[in-house]
mmCIF file of C-alpha atoms in Angstrom:
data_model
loop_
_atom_site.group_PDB
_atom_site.id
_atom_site.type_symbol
_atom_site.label_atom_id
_atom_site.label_comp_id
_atom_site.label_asym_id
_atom_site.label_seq_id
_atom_site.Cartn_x
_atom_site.Cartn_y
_atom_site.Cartn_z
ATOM 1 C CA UNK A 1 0.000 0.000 0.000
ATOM 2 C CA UNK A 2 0.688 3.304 -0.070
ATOM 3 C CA UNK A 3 1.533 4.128 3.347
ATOM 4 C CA UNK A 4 3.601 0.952 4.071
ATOM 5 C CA UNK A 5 6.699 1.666 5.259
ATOM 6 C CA UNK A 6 5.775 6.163 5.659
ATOM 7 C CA UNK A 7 3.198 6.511 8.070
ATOM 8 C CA UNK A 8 1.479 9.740 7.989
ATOM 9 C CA UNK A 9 2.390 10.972 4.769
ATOM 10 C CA UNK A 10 -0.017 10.217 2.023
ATOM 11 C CA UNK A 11 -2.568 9.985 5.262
ATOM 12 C CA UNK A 12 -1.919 13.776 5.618
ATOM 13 C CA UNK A 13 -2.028 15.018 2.309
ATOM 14 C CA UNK A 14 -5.580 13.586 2.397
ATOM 15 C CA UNK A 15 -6.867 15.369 5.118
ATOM 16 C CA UNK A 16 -5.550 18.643 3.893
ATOM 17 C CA UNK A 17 -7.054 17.919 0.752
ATOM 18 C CA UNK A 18 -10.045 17.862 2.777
ATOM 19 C CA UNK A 19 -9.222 20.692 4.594
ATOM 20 C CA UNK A 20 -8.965 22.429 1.078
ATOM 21 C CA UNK A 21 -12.505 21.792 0.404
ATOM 22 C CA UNK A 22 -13.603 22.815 3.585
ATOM 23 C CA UNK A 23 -12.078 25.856 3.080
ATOM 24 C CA UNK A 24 -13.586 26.641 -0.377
ATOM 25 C CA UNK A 25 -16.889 26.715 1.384
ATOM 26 C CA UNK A 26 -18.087 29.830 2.389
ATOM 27 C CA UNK A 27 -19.673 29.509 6.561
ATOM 28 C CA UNK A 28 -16.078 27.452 6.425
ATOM 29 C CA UNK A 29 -13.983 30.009 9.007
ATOM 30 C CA UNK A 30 -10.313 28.883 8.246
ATOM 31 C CA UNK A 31 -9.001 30.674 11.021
ATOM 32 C CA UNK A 32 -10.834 28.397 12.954
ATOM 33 C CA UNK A 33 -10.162 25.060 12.265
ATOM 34 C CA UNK A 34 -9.220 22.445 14.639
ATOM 35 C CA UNK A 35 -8.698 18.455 15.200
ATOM 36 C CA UNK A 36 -9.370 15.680 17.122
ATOM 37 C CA UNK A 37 -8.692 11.809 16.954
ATOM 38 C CA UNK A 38 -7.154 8.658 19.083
ATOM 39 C CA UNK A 39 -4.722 6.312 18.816
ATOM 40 C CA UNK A 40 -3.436 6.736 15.590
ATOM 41 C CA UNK A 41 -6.231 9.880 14.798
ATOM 42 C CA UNK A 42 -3.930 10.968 17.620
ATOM 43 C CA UNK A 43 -0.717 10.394 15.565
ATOM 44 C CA UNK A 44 -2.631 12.076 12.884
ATOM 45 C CA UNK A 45 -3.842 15.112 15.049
ATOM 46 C CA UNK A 46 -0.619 15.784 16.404
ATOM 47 C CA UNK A 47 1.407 15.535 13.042
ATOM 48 C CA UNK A 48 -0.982 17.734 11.324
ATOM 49 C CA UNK A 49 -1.043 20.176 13.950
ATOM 50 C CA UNK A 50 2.822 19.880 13.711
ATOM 51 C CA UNK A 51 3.131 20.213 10.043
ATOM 52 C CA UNK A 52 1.014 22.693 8.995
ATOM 53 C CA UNK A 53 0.364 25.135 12.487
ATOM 54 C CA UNK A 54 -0.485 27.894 10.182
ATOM 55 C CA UNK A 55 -4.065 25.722 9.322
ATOM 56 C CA UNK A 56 -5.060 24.342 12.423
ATOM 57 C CA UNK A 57 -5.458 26.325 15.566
ATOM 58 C CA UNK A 58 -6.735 23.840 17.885
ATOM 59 C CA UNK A 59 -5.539 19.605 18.240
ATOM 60 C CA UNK A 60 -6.546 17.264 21.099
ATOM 61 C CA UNK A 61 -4.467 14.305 20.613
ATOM 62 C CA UNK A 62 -5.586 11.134 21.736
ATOM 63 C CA UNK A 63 -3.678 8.207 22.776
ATOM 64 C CA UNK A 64 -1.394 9.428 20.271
ATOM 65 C CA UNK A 65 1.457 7.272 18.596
ATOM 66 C CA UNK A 66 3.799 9.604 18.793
ATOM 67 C CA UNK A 67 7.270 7.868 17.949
ATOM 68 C CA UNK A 68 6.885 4.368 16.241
ATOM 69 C CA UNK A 69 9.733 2.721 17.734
ATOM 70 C CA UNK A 70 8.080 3.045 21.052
ATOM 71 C CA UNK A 71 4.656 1.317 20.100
ATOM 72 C CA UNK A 72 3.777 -2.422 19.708
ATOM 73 C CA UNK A 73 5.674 -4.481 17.757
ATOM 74 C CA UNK A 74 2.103 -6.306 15.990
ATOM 75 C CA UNK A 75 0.783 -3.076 14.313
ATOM 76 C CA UNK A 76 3.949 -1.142 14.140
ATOM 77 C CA UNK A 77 6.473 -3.333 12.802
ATOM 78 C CA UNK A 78 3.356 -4.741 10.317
ATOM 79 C CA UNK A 79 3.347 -0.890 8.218
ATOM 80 C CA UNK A 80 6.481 0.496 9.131
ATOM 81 C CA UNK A 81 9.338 -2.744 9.180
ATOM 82 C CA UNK A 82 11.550 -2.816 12.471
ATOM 83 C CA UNK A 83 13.407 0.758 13.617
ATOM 84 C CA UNK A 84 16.935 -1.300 11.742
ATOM 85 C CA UNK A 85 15.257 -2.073 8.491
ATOM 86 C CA UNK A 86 13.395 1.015 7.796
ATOM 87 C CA UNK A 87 15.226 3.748 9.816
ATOM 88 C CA UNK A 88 14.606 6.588 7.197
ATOM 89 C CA UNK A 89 10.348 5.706 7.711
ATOM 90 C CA UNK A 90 10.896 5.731 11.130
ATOM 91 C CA UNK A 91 12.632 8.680 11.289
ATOM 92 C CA UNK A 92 10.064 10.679 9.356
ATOM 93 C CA UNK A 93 7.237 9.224 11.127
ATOM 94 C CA UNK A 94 8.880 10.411 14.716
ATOM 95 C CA UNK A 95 6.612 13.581 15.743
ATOM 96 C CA UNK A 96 9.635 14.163 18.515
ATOM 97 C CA UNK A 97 11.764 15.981 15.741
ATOM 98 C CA UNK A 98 8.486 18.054 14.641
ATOM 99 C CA UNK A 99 7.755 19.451 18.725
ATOM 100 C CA UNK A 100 9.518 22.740 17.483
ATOM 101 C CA UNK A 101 6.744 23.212 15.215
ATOM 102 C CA UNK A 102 4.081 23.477 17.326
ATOM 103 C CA UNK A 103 1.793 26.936 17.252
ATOM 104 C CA UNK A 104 -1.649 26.131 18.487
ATOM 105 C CA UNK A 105 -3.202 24.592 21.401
ATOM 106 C CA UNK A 106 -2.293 21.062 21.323
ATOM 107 C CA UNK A 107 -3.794 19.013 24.165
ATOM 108 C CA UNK A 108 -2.514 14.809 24.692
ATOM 109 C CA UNK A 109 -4.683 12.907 26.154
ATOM 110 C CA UNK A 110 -3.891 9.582 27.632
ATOM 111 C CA UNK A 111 -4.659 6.474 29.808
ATOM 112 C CA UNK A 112 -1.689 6.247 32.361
ATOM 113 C CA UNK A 113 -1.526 2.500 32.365
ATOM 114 C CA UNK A 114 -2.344 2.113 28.485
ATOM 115 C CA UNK A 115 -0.287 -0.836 27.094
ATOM 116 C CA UNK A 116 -0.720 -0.091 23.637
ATOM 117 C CA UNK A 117 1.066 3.796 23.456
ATOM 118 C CA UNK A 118 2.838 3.572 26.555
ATOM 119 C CA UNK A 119 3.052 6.693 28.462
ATOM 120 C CA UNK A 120 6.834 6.957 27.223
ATOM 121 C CA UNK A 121 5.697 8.101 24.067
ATOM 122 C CA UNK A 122 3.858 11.025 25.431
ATOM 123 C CA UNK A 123 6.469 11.724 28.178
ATOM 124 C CA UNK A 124 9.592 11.492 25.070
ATOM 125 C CA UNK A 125 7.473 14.025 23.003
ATOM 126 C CA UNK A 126 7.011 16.416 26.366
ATOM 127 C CA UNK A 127 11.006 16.183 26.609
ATOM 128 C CA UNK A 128 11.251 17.180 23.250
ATOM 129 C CA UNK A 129 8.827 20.682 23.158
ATOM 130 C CA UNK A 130 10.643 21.384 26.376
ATOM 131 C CA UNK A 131 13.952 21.332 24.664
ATOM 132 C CA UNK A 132 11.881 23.088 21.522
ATOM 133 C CA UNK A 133 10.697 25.320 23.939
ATOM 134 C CA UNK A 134 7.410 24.651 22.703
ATOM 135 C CA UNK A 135 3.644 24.448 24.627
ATOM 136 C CA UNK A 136 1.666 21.466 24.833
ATOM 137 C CA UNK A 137 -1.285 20.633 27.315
ATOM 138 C CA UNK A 138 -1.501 17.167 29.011
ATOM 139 C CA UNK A 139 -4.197 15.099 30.744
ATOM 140 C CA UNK A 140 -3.899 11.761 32.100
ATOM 141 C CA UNK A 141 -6.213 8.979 33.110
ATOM 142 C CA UNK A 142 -4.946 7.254 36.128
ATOM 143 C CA UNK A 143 -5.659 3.400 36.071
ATOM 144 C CA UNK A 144 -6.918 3.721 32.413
ATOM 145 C CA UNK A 145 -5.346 1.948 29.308
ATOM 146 C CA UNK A 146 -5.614 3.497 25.369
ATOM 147 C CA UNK A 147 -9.847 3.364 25.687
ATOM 148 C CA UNK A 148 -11.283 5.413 28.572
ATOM 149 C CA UNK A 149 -14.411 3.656 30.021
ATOM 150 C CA UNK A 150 -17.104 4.649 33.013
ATOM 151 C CA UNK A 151 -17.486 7.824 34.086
ATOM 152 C CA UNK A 152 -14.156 8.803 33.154
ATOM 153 C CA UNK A 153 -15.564 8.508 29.157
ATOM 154 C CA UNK A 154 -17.899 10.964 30.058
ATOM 155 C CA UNK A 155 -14.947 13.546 31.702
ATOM 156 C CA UNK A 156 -13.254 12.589 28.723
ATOM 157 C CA UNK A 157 -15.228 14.096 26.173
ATOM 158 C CA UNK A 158 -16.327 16.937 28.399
ATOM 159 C CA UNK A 159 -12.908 17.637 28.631
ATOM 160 C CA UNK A 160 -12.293 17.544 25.080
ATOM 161 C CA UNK A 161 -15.187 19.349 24.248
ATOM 162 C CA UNK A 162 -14.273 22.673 26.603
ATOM 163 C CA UNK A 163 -10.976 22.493 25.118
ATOM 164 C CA UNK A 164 -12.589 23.163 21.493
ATOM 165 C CA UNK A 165 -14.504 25.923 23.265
ATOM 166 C CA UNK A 166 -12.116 27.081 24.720
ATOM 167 C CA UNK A 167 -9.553 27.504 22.385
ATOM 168 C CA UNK A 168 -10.685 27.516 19.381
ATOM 169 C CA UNK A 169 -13.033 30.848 19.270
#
């Protein structure tokens, strides 16, 4: 496929594609847009939001995969190769050598005892905006893996949701 082997790339030329539609429409505000996803939509919010900060104002990332080396060898290693046979895709793929990019509001979300993005990914890619000087928000979910459940769903998207509000007028 396409992506094998480059996560994120072709992925985010399509969403800017659609974000080029969007924009063609007229109630469309483009100073105003914003994104949200998990897991990998986290990968993808935070990457976007990384690679083009003068389009989106506003990211809450998910569960995000934020250096591929660090996540689980079954999905991982199935698109991308290992870190020694593909170091140039893993490389690009790393959002830890994008932090000094970051303009808007980015907020990472995450379960503290997720097994699936361990919190080292999250806690490398707050090393690296500190170094980049750079300003991201961060929430964790004690006790919670990569899915919130219970109440804490329901904080989740309230939280999410007054984040948008918040920051994105």
């Amino acid at each position: 496929s396409c992506t094998h082997r480059h996560l994120g790339r072709i992925e985010m030329a399509d969403q800017m594609q659609g974000v080029k539609s969007l924009s063609s429409l007229p109630f469309v505000d483009t100073t105003r847009i914003g994104v949200h996803g998990w897991s990998f939509g986290g990968f993808m919010t935070t990457n976007l939001m990384l690679s083009h900060p003068e389009v989106f104002k506003v990211g809450v990332a998910g569960g995000p995969v934020l250096d591929w080396k660090y996540y689980e060898a079954m999905y991982g290693e199935r698109y991308m190769g290992t870190p020694e046979n593909n170091p140039e895709g893993y490389k690009e793929a790393s959002l830890l050598n994008k932090a000094k990019n970051l303009k808007g509001r980015l907020q990472i979300i995450i379960g503290y005892n997720d097994p699936v993005c361990v919190p080292q990914h999250s806690l490398a890619f707050l090393r690296a905006c500190e170094d980049a000087g750079t300003q991201p928000d961060f929430f964790t979910y004690p006790g919670q893996g990569h899915n919130m459940m219970g109440k804490d769903m329901i904080h989740l998207h309230e939280r999410i949701t007054r984040y948008f509000e918040d920051y994105l007028k």
